[in-house]
Amino acid sequence: MTDTSWTIRTSGYNEYKVGAIFSSGDTMYSNSVIVPRGYYLRKIEGDSVSAYNIFAHSFRKISNSSADIWPIDYWKQFDYQNPVLYDQLYFSNASSDVFPNWLLAAEVEGFGTSFINYPDKVNPGAVTGWKFHARSHKGSCLGFSTASIFDFYREPAFYDKFHFFESLLPADVLASDSVIHMITYLQSYQIFGKYNNFIPTSNDPTPNKAVRELEQYFQNYNNKFYAYLSIGEAEMCHAIVPYAIEKVNDDLYYIYVYDSNRPALNDLRIEVQMNTNKWRHSYFTKNKFISGKISVKTGIEKILLPNTNALMAQHLQKTHIQNTMQITMGSDASSFIIQNGDTISGFNALDSTVINSAMASILETDGILRAPAFYNLPTGDYSVIFKDFGVSKAGASLLVDNGKGNYLGVQRSDSASPADRDIVIINNNALSFVNPDPVTKKLTFHQFVEKSQVPNITNGKYFEASNVKIGSSDSIRIATTVNDNISFVNYGIASTFDLLYSYSDSVSSGTFKNTGVAFPTNSALTIITDRKDSNNSKLTILIDNGINGTIDDSVSLKNQVLQIRNERGLSSIPDNLYLEQNYPNPFNPSTVIGYQIPVNSNVSLKVYDAIGREVATLVNEVKEAGYYTVMFNGTKLSSGIYFARLSSNG
């Protein structure tokens, strides 16, 4: 039996709020909408107009929390330290619980830029960029908000991308692997160079403007509402869906919202004082009216555009505005960007404030303000000071992109003390790390030169020097020379480093590795990244002792990578049994699995569920030595964790 009571309030304004309360069994439901001439999110379906309903269209059973979206068992499939699953040349220092996962990030960014030879070989520069972005990213509110809006409009492109969702309403969805993939894919879109696709409708977003903009959107339901609200107490950092406006009186408006942080609340709202231009929220502002910003952001429909070559080329060409550079940081410390003695931007971790947020790209996460994902700065010389290191004890981490296909980066790979300071100096296509503390630190340097922006062809050189020691009051500098070789200068104590070099072009690709390379005190190394030499398993280093411009010595290093792959697969017989990470992951609906065998043998490749039950046999036959891929269709699998296992009698 259902009991329904209606209350129509007509005084004070000309929009009528209708509230309905009804019961079913032991459960009480409530809802409220604004009747015609009011303002609410709605659409035309056939001959009728329907409104956004928080019961039907939001993810009320799933919250924006680690327990729901990123359970521990889910991340077991992303064991980046597992050489069977991931190439340890590039993934050995990646944390297994980073968000977003590499394979999903590669899908969002595009396989042509994420892989040199998909799915055979990753692009090491793309992996490095992923590591920097993944370290600083939390929450998936944008994923929840955009999925909610796409489903409300029954977008065909949305269902083409996420097949499992076509016959379901968000209210019926549980936190399965498929849902996690969908939510994190949509959230990840804002990270990899595409963040600026979501555009505020106002350069000075205030609560009053947000109310007026929503009125305009909601009045015309012939146009689709491809927007969301970005809110936060100090800076905008949380995405929510506004679905109704109630005018209490001329000076007070309510904006009703779906918030993935609190999905079960059906009456959550933002109260706006029009006369003071202030707002309050029961959770964000603790019921205090503040002058914080509320931004209506548009452009989410671009997530569903097909990832064509033309669109990818356009994205690559417009990643940066002319004469700008991008600095990505990955640390929970304070970071201050200084130019000509003045702090022009940065993040103060002690009070969670952003300095000059106009230069900072602040991602919507879970409503907690964190360090910006990256900074867009005019091309020039800068110093960055890191201090106030947090509980993660992660030291300085910085990647510079000059917008011209040249990337330089440094990561501190040992633990940082709260009293430490790390200094990075950026000038003239060079990067220097300075150690002002009375301790020795350990660093990893990165350099990537991309010579082509042709879609689906990665043409570049990647260099990495890891396990480099830097003493107290010392500095180390890395730069790119005019002919794209690497200048590596040590102004301090003698050290060694592990060298990794990869190259690729439209014809071939290769990897060179050598550990324990000498880095003498007060010396400058010029590392000759000649593709012909490295392909012949050697690499030359010119040594300038004393850093006086004179070459005093040279060494020729031998490649310690036993096999080199090109676009046609393995250039030699594999020397070990190897199972690659399947892609895409999860298995559902289909996935490609690559494997190699060193000798002719009977090969078995099977798929098991999380408790070890065999669910499919993909290969069970004699194979010649070599590299193979197999396609597995997992559309009939239920949601869960699955593993592939390779064995051979050879």
XYZ file of C-alpha atoms in Angstrom:
650
model
C 0.000 0.000 0.000
C 1.288 3.454 -0.867
C 0.480 6.641 1.036
C 1.186 9.884 -0.764
C 0.891 13.435 0.518
C 1.277 16.563 -1.601
C 2.132 20.066 -0.495
C 2.083 22.935 -2.992
C 3.743 26.146 -1.891
C 2.843 29.218 -3.962
C 3.799 32.281 -1.938
C 6.855 34.419 -2.541
C 7.815 33.241 -6.034
C 6.314 31.907 -9.236
C 7.934 28.477 -9.290
C 6.005 25.769 -7.489
C 7.814 23.089 -5.554
C 5.978 19.770 -5.303
C 7.179 17.384 -2.624
C 6.103 13.742 -2.575
C 6.544 11.289 0.304
C 5.519 7.674 -0.094
C 6.229 4.352 1.589
C 6.694 0.801 0.397
C 6.904 -1.892 3.034
C 9.304 -0.723 5.745
C 11.111 1.748 3.471
C 10.274 5.448 3.277
C 11.059 7.333 0.056
C 11.010 11.020 -0.703
C 11.618 13.168 -3.721
C 11.076 16.697 -4.920
C 10.961 18.377 -8.310
C 10.075 21.768 -9.675
C 6.933 21.742 -11.764
C 6.809 23.543 -15.186
C 7.864 27.204 -15.088
C 10.431 26.129 -12.554
C 14.022 25.185 -13.244
C 15.198 21.590 -13.316
C 17.286 19.254 -15.434
C 14.999 17.618 -17.979
C 14.875 16.125 -21.468
C 12.448 15.307 -24.245
C 11.692 11.595 -24.682
C 9.280 10.983 -27.520
C 6.270 13.179 -26.849
C 6.938 13.696 -23.155
C 9.300 15.711 -20.984
C 11.032 13.892 -18.132
C 13.120 15.268 -15.285
C 16.364 14.057 -13.800
C 15.469 11.805 -10.884
C 18.083 11.244 -8.212
C 16.556 7.842 -7.410
C 16.765 6.526 -10.950
C 19.721 8.326 -12.488
C 22.394 8.547 -9.786
C 24.712 5.900 -8.345
C 22.969 5.692 -4.995
C 24.420 2.264 -4.163
C 28.048 3.267 -4.792
C 29.983 6.037 -3.097
C 33.119 7.843 -4.198
C 35.314 5.934 -1.749
C 38.293 3.602 -1.974
C 36.279 0.782 -0.420
C 33.674 0.952 -3.203
C 35.692 2.003 -6.229
C 39.200 0.685 -5.607
C 38.957 -2.368 -3.313
C 42.261 -4.044 -2.516
C 41.458 -7.186 -4.525
C 40.832 -5.118 -7.640
C 44.440 -3.882 -7.731
C 45.984 -7.367 -7.624
C 45.764 -7.437 -11.407
C 47.956 -4.310 -11.578
C 51.072 -5.729 -9.928
C 53.568 -3.466 -11.666
C 56.522 -5.167 -9.985
C 55.581 -8.499 -11.566
C 57.879 -9.112 -14.571
C 55.401 -11.598 -16.018
C 52.782 -8.857 -16.276
C 54.796 -5.674 -16.881
C 58.133 -4.823 -18.475
C 60.395 -4.131 -15.500
C 62.562 -1.789 -17.562
C 59.824 0.814 -17.074
C 57.426 -0.377 -14.360
C 59.725 -1.652 -11.594
C 59.290 1.480 -9.452
C 55.543 1.908 -10.037
C 53.226 1.401 -7.074
C 50.602 -1.320 -7.484
C 47.789 0.848 -6.085
C 48.143 3.934 -8.266
C 45.100 5.448 -9.904
C 44.511 5.466 -12.776
C 45.962 2.131 -13.781
C 48.381 2.168 -16.702
C 46.261 0.188 -19.153
C 43.229 2.370 -18.617
C 45.366 5.520 -18.876
C 46.783 4.234 -22.161
C 43.265 3.677 -23.476
C 42.257 7.225 -22.568
C 45.416 8.827 -23.936
C 45.399 6.716 -27.097
C 47.337 3.602 -28.017
C 49.325 5.447 -30.660
C 50.991 7.654 -28.056
C 51.086 5.130 -25.198
C 52.679 2.261 -27.113
C 55.532 2.113 -29.576
C 54.171 -1.122 -30.977
C 50.779 -2.016 -29.513
C 50.423 -4.262 -27.599
C 54.032 -5.431 -27.829
C 56.019 -2.493 -26.466
C 55.095 0.506 -24.324
C 56.258 4.040 -25.004
C 58.648 4.722 -22.064
C 57.997 8.458 -22.226
C 54.266 7.829 -21.847
C 54.919 5.510 -18.884
C 57.001 8.226 -17.206
C 54.263 10.813 -17.699
C 51.707 8.370 -16.315
C 53.802 7.821 -13.163
C 53.956 11.547 -12.453
C 50.224 12.096 -12.982
C 49.113 8.940 -11.187
C 50.937 9.802 -7.974
C 48.883 12.924 -7.344
C 45.418 11.807 -8.386
C 42.583 10.763 -6.067
C 38.825 10.422 -6.290
C 36.415 9.757 -9.141
C 33.656 12.333 -8.704
C 33.903 13.459 -12.315
C 33.380 9.866 -13.437
C 30.210 9.544 -11.378
C 28.861 12.914 -12.525
C 29.485 12.441 -16.239
C 28.189 8.855 -16.247
C 25.046 10.040 -14.481
C 24.376 12.710 -17.112
C 25.189 10.443 -20.074
C 22.803 7.782 -18.816
C 20.072 10.340 -18.174
C 20.188 11.314 -21.855
C 20.544 7.668 -22.955
C 23.598 8.568 -25.050
C 24.283 5.880 -27.712
C 28.037 6.610 -27.693
C 28.069 6.019 -23.930
C 26.509 2.576 -24.312
C 28.781 1.743 -27.234
C 31.729 2.376 -24.934
C 30.311 0.603 -21.891
C 28.144 -2.255 -23.203
C 27.249 -3.708 -19.808
C 25.418 -0.507 -18.865
C 22.920 -0.375 -21.709
C 20.098 -2.235 -19.964
C 20.714 -0.820 -16.502
C 19.910 2.323 -14.592
C 22.627 3.759 -12.329
C 20.442 3.034 -9.311
C 20.642 -0.700 -10.131
C 24.406 -0.816 -10.611
C 26.773 -2.430 -8.118
C 30.517 -1.818 -7.782
C 31.751 -4.499 -10.209
C 34.981 -4.482 -12.222
C 33.033 -3.169 -15.221
C 31.643 -0.254 -13.218
C 35.091 0.551 -11.800
C 36.478 0.591 -15.332
C 33.710 2.921 -16.529
C 33.943 5.392 -13.650
C 37.742 5.598 -13.677
C 37.860 5.910 -17.474
C 35.561 8.926 -17.352
C 37.511 10.436 -14.445
C 40.854 9.844 -16.167
C 39.831 11.918 -19.147
C 40.658 15.118 -17.279
C 44.276 14.103 -16.576
C 46.208 13.374 -19.739
C 46.368 16.703 -21.500
C 42.593 16.955 -21.883
C 41.742 18.760 -18.635
C 41.198 22.098 -20.359
C 38.384 20.603 -22.444
C 36.147 21.216 -19.415
C 35.598 24.967 -19.571
C 34.052 27.238 -16.887
C 31.204 29.307 -18.297
C 32.539 32.359 -16.435
C 36.041 33.728 -15.857
C 34.911 34.856 -12.411
C 32.660 32.023 -11.172
C 30.451 33.152 -8.285
C 27.376 31.557 -6.664
C 25.055 34.171 -8.195
C 26.363 33.504 -11.692
C 26.037 29.759 -11.179
C 22.348 30.152 -10.281
C 21.660 32.347 -13.328
C 23.587 30.028 -15.667
C 21.684 26.991 -14.408
C 18.406 28.848 -14.901
C 19.330 29.402 -18.529
C 20.337 25.779 -19.021
C 17.304 24.307 -17.282
C 14.755 26.558 -19.011
C 15.643 25.200 -22.449
C 15.320 21.433 -22.304
C 15.666 21.164 -26.073
C 19.443 21.473 -25.526
C 21.331 18.787 -23.676
C 22.944 19.790 -20.399
C 26.570 18.723 -20.883
C 27.870 20.389 -17.730
C 28.516 19.898 -14.029
C 29.196 22.015 -10.961
C 32.747 22.360 -9.658
C 32.837 23.347 -5.985
C 35.183 23.469 -3.021
C 35.781 25.544 0.079
C 39.145 27.048 -0.936
C 39.450 26.148 -4.619
C 37.177 24.263 -6.997
C 38.033 20.582 -6.649
C 34.844 18.487 -6.580
C 32.350 17.621 -9.341
C 28.620 17.269 -8.634
C 25.413 17.194 -10.723
C 22.895 20.037 -10.210
C 19.396 18.890 -11.084
C 16.916 21.421 -9.643
C 16.692 25.026 -8.460
C 14.264 26.257 -5.815
C 13.717 29.954 -5.311
C 12.842 30.444 -1.652
C 12.701 34.213 -2.012
C 14.464 36.934 -3.989
C 17.610 36.603 -1.862
C 17.779 32.849 -1.286
C 18.019 30.003 -3.817
C 18.567 26.271 -3.335
C 20.539 24.221 -5.866
C 19.734 20.524 -5.401
C 22.666 18.271 -6.284
C 23.754 14.669 -6.656
C 27.079 14.254 -4.846
C 28.927 10.947 -5.270
C 30.594 11.480 -1.881
C 27.142 11.122 -0.278
C 24.992 9.310 -2.856
C 22.280 8.198 -0.441
C 21.205 11.769 0.403
C 18.264 12.755 -1.778
C 17.852 16.294 -0.431
C 21.457 17.507 -0.577
C 21.603 21.130 -1.668
C 23.693 24.268 -1.950
C 22.111 27.390 -0.477
C 22.953 30.645 -2.243
C 22.458 34.125 -0.760
C 21.922 36.272 -3.816
C 22.251 39.594 -1.965
C 25.660 38.713 -0.442
C 26.845 36.412 -3.272
C 27.736 33.705 -0.723
C 26.880 30.014 -0.450
C 26.858 27.233 2.073
C 26.839 23.449 2.023
C 26.227 21.197 5.015
C 29.495 19.293 4.414
C 31.855 21.528 2.462
C 31.276 24.753 4.378
C 29.891 23.214 7.570
C 26.710 25.304 7.193
C 28.638 28.586 7.129
C 28.058 31.005 4.268
C 31.315 31.644 2.415
C 32.473 33.575 -0.645
C 33.995 30.530 -2.325
C 33.677 29.911 -6.047
C 31.093 27.732 -7.752
C 31.806 27.034 -11.394
C 29.505 25.605 -14.072
C 31.839 23.615 -16.362
C 30.875 22.533 -19.854
C 32.399 20.266 -22.479
C 31.919 16.774 -21.024
C 30.374 15.598 -24.304
C 33.916 15.598 -25.755
C 34.614 12.461 -23.731
C 32.362 10.545 -26.120
C 33.914 11.820 -29.351
C 35.495 9.044 -31.440
C 39.258 8.839 -30.986
C 40.045 9.329 -34.678
C 43.454 10.129 -36.112
C 42.334 13.665 -36.947
C 41.151 14.331 -33.395
C 44.322 12.861 -31.926
C 46.497 15.009 -34.181
C 44.506 18.082 -33.163
C 44.957 17.206 -29.496
C 48.702 16.718 -29.880
C 49.100 20.033 -31.660
C 47.084 21.986 -29.087
C 48.353 20.503 -25.843
C 50.072 23.789 -25.044
C 49.440 27.407 -25.834
C 52.294 28.965 -27.770
C 55.248 30.078 -25.627
C 54.135 28.120 -22.567
C 55.581 25.206 -20.642
C 53.922 22.660 -18.394
C 55.335 21.480 -15.071
C 53.870 18.334 -13.521
C 54.631 17.582 -9.864
C 53.985 14.426 -7.888
C 54.432 15.012 -4.161
C 52.361 15.715 -1.068
C 54.886 18.385 -0.028
C 54.710 22.145 -0.327
C 56.073 23.322 -3.665
C 56.872 26.941 -4.478
C 57.597 28.092 -8.053
C 59.967 31.072 -8.039
C 60.936 33.434 -10.838
C 63.255 36.425 -10.412
C 63.072 36.052 -6.653
C 59.252 36.089 -6.488
C 56.956 33.137 -5.724
C 54.569 33.167 -8.672
C 52.624 29.957 -7.981
C 52.668 26.736 -5.985
C 50.991 24.788 -3.221
C 51.288 25.209 0.547
C 50.713 21.765 2.066
C 50.474 23.152 5.619
C 47.185 24.958 4.982
C 46.179 23.401 1.598
C 46.226 26.661 -0.318
C 47.134 27.229 -3.949
C 49.221 30.266 -4.809
C 47.952 32.030 -7.942
C 45.546 29.315 -8.997
C 45.242 30.863 -12.478
C 48.503 29.087 -13.367
C 47.504 25.807 -11.716
C 45.374 22.979 -13.077
C 43.321 21.723 -10.139
C 41.562 18.446 -10.871
C 38.141 17.581 -9.498
C 38.685 14.718 -7.085
C 36.798 13.928 -3.884
C 36.375 17.431 -2.485
C 39.725 17.516 -0.684
C 42.081 20.123 -2.089
C 45.420 18.598 -3.044
C 48.441 19.902 -4.895
C 47.604 20.893 -8.500
C 48.162 18.210 -11.112
C 50.307 20.550 -13.188
C 51.117 24.213 -13.841
C 50.991 26.085 -17.151
C 53.703 28.746 -17.130
C 55.197 31.163 -19.658
C 58.366 29.759 -21.174
C 61.265 30.895 -18.978
C 63.635 30.096 -16.114
C 62.275 28.947 -12.744
C 63.285 27.486 -9.411
C 61.025 25.089 -7.498
C 61.488 24.525 -3.754
C 59.951 21.425 -2.135
C 59.503 21.299 1.656
C 57.054 20.137 4.367
C 57.173 16.534 3.175
C 54.114 14.572 4.263
C 53.333 11.113 5.531
C 54.199 9.445 2.220
C 57.800 10.710 2.606
C 57.950 11.096 -1.173
C 60.567 13.642 -2.159
C 60.651 16.038 -5.090
C 59.079 14.802 -8.295
C 58.934 17.086 -11.305
C 58.465 16.745 -15.077
C 58.908 19.677 -17.461
C 57.249 19.713 -20.891
C 58.305 22.612 -23.073
C 55.446 22.027 -25.506
C 57.862 21.200 -28.326
C 58.260 17.473 -27.751
C 61.063 17.792 -25.164
C 60.534 16.491 -21.621
C 62.953 16.642 -18.683
C 62.214 15.224 -15.241
C 63.675 14.254 -11.882
C 62.366 12.106 -9.041
C 63.828 11.666 -5.614
C 63.751 7.899 -5.090
C 64.612 7.713 -1.379
C 62.521 8.781 1.620
C 62.345 12.458 2.512
C 62.558 13.781 6.053
C 60.084 16.514 7.099
C 63.076 18.819 7.621
C 64.458 18.282 4.098
C 64.375 20.724 1.222
C 64.702 19.730 -2.424
C 65.441 22.376 -5.060
C 64.932 21.999 -8.812
C 66.174 24.667 -11.239
C 64.730 24.896 -14.768
C 66.579 26.935 -17.386
C 67.440 26.862 -21.077
C 66.083 23.365 -21.807
C 67.981 22.035 -18.801
C 67.028 20.795 -15.356
C 69.180 20.781 -12.204
C 68.600 19.203 -8.800
C 70.248 20.973 -5.844
C 70.680 19.347 -2.421
C 70.951 21.973 0.363
C 70.640 19.401 3.185
C 73.461 17.665 5.143
C 72.443 14.222 3.793
C 73.045 12.173 0.641
C 69.968 11.672 -1.557
C 69.111 9.256 -4.368
C 67.624 10.457 -7.664
C 66.226 9.327 -11.006
C 66.487 11.601 -14.050
C 64.325 11.408 -17.195
C 64.656 12.843 -20.674
C 62.335 12.284 -23.630
C 62.572 13.889 -27.075
C 59.596 13.399 -29.390
C 60.471 14.321 -32.958
C 57.136 13.572 -34.585
C 53.506 14.315 -33.768
C 52.095 12.013 -36.425
C 49.122 10.083 -34.942
C 49.808 6.454 -34.031
C 53.566 6.766 -34.650
C 55.841 7.415 -31.677
C 59.110 8.814 -32.972
C 61.417 9.703 -30.140
C 64.257 9.011 -27.734
C 63.900 8.234 -24.038
C 66.724 8.341 -21.475
C 66.608 7.424 -17.797
C 69.393 7.532 -15.198
C 68.373 5.924 -11.900
C 70.032 5.345 -8.507
C 72.113 8.515 -8.819
C 73.545 9.752 -5.497
C 73.866 13.451 -4.739
C 75.815 14.744 -1.738
C 75.252 17.704 0.536
C 75.503 21.110 -1.197
C 75.948 19.354 -4.560
C 73.958 19.634 -7.789
C 73.373 17.488 -10.881
C 72.217 18.840 -14.243
C 70.580 17.124 -17.223
C 70.016 18.816 -20.568
C 69.288 18.055 -24.205
C 71.987 19.047 -26.689
C 71.308 20.604 -30.081
C 71.576 17.190 -31.760
C 69.340 15.481 -29.169
C 72.155 13.799 -27.250
C 72.147 13.969 -23.441
C 74.346 16.223 -21.343
C 74.659 14.861 -17.799
C 76.740 16.973 -15.417
C 77.840 16.121 -11.865
C 79.012 19.057 -9.726
C 79.468 16.907 -6.628
C 80.569 13.556 -5.269
C 81.400 10.566 -7.446
C 78.489 8.233 -8.074
C 77.189 5.607 -10.456
C 73.860 5.276 -12.235
C 71.779 2.710 -14.059
C 71.275 3.796 -17.664
C 68.204 3.040 -19.737
C 67.787 4.298 -23.295
C 64.980 3.582 -25.748
C 64.330 4.850 -29.246
C 61.611 4.414 -31.832
C 60.709 5.607 -35.295
C 58.417 4.506 -38.093
C 60.770 1.634 -38.971
C 62.159 0.172 -35.757
C 62.506 0.492 -32.006
C 65.086 -0.664 -29.498
C 66.126 -0.610 -25.862
C 69.594 -0.228 -24.366
C 70.431 -0.868 -20.706
C 73.626 -0.779 -18.639
C 73.917 -0.752 -14.848
C 76.589 0.787 -12.647
C 77.775 3.431 -15.115
C 80.518 5.585 -13.570
C 79.633 9.231 -12.838
C 82.933 10.825 -11.692
C 83.070 13.801 -9.362
C 83.048 17.220 -11.057
C 82.472 15.758 -14.520
C 80.286 16.273 -17.585
C 79.087 13.289 -19.593
C 77.810 13.508 -23.158
C 75.766 10.399 -23.911
C 75.649 9.783 -27.652
C 72.167 8.474 -28.420
C 72.932 7.283 -31.914
C 70.321 4.775 -33.005
C 72.661 2.873 -35.290
C 75.260 2.337 -32.553
C 72.748 1.380 -29.864
C 71.057 -1.020 -32.264
C 74.463 -2.678 -32.628
C 74.458 -3.131 -28.832
C 76.823 -0.331 -27.864
C 76.519 3.227 -26.615
C 79.287 5.832 -26.360
C 79.818 8.305 -23.496
C 82.238 11.238 -23.813
C 83.770 12.356 -20.487
C 84.829 15.906 -19.587
C 86.707 15.768 -16.278
C 86.720 19.169 -14.568
C 83.818 20.477 -16.693
C 86.133 22.701 -18.732
C 84.822 21.894 -22.175
C 87.565 19.400 -23.052
C 86.836 15.720 -23.715
C 89.325 13.747 -21.612
C 88.071 10.225 -22.135
C 85.299 8.070 -23.590
C 83.714 4.739 -22.804
C 81.719 2.311 -24.917
C 78.962 0.525 -23.012
C 77.563 -2.875 -23.900
C 73.836 -3.445 -24.094
C 72.578 -5.687 -21.277
C 69.165 -6.156 -22.885
C 69.379 -9.563 -24.579
C 66.738 -8.971 -27.202
C 65.538 -6.004 -29.189
C 62.031 -5.839 -30.625
C 60.882 -3.965 -33.662
C 57.516 -3.414 -35.266
C 57.613 -6.911 -36.771
C 57.982 -8.616 -33.374
C 61.112 -10.259 -31.937
C 64.320 -9.801 -33.896
C 65.762 -12.926 -32.272
C 64.565 -16.150 -30.641
C 63.198 -15.444 -27.109
C 65.459 -16.578 -24.284
C 62.723 -17.206 -21.727
C 59.082 -18.170 -21.243
C 57.085 -14.950 -20.859
C 53.404 -14.013 -20.468
C 52.518 -10.387 -21.133
C 49.819 -8.331 -19.429
C 46.541 -8.762 -21.248
C 44.837 -5.720 -22.700
C 42.296 -4.399 -22.193
C 41.942 -5.342 -18.552
C 39.472 -6.434 -17.052
C 38.849 -9.410 -19.357
C 35.252 -8.445 -20.011
C 34.265 -8.228 -22.864
C 37.433 -9.175 -24.784
C 41.180 -9.011 -24.370
C 44.454 -9.680 -26.202
C 47.096 -11.832 -24.474
C 50.685 -11.951 -25.725
C 53.221 -14.645 -24.859
C 56.612 -15.939 -25.979
C 58.345 -19.322 -25.776
C 62.110 -19.949 -26.139
C 61.957 -23.472 -27.670
C 59.517 -25.627 -29.616
C 57.203 -27.158 -27.033
C 53.663 -28.047 -26.053
C 52.112 -24.825 -24.717
C 49.171 -24.416 -22.367
C 47.482 -21.038 -21.832
C 44.455 -21.040 -19.535
C 42.241 -18.519 -17.740
C 41.290 -18.922 -14.061
C 38.998 -17.035 -11.728
C 40.036 -15.484 -8.413
C 39.730 -18.775 -6.467
C 41.677 -20.835 -9.002
C 38.890 -22.441 -11.032
C 39.668 -22.912 -14.730
C 37.206 -20.978 -16.915
C 38.808 -21.232 -20.385
C 41.619 -22.950 -22.321
C 43.047 -20.611 -24.959
C 46.037 -22.648 -26.183
C 46.881 -26.337 -25.763
C 49.148 -27.419 -28.620
C 52.727 -27.617 -29.863
C 54.175 -24.226 -30.825
C 57.455 -23.196 -32.399
C 59.750 -20.822 -30.498
C 58.590 -17.241 -30.961
C 56.088 -14.578 -29.965
C 52.291 -15.036 -30.181
C 49.068 -13.216 -29.370
C 45.632 -14.705 -28.760
C 42.246 -12.976 -28.516
C 39.969 -14.053 -25.665
C 36.249 -13.255 -25.638
C 35.061 -12.920 -22.051
C 31.550 -11.577 -22.578
C 30.041 -14.567 -20.778
C 32.175 -14.119 -17.676
C 30.567 -12.713 -14.576
C 32.172 -9.698 -12.900
C 35.289 -10.509 -10.909
C 39.055 -10.987 -11.032
C 40.543 -13.383 -13.629
C 44.098 -14.537 -14.322
C 45.881 -16.097 -17.304
C 48.517 -18.823 -16.735
C 51.147 -19.950 -19.262
C 53.041 -23.247 -19.073
C 55.324 -25.202 -21.396
C 56.980 -28.622 -21.337
C 60.027 -27.239 -23.158
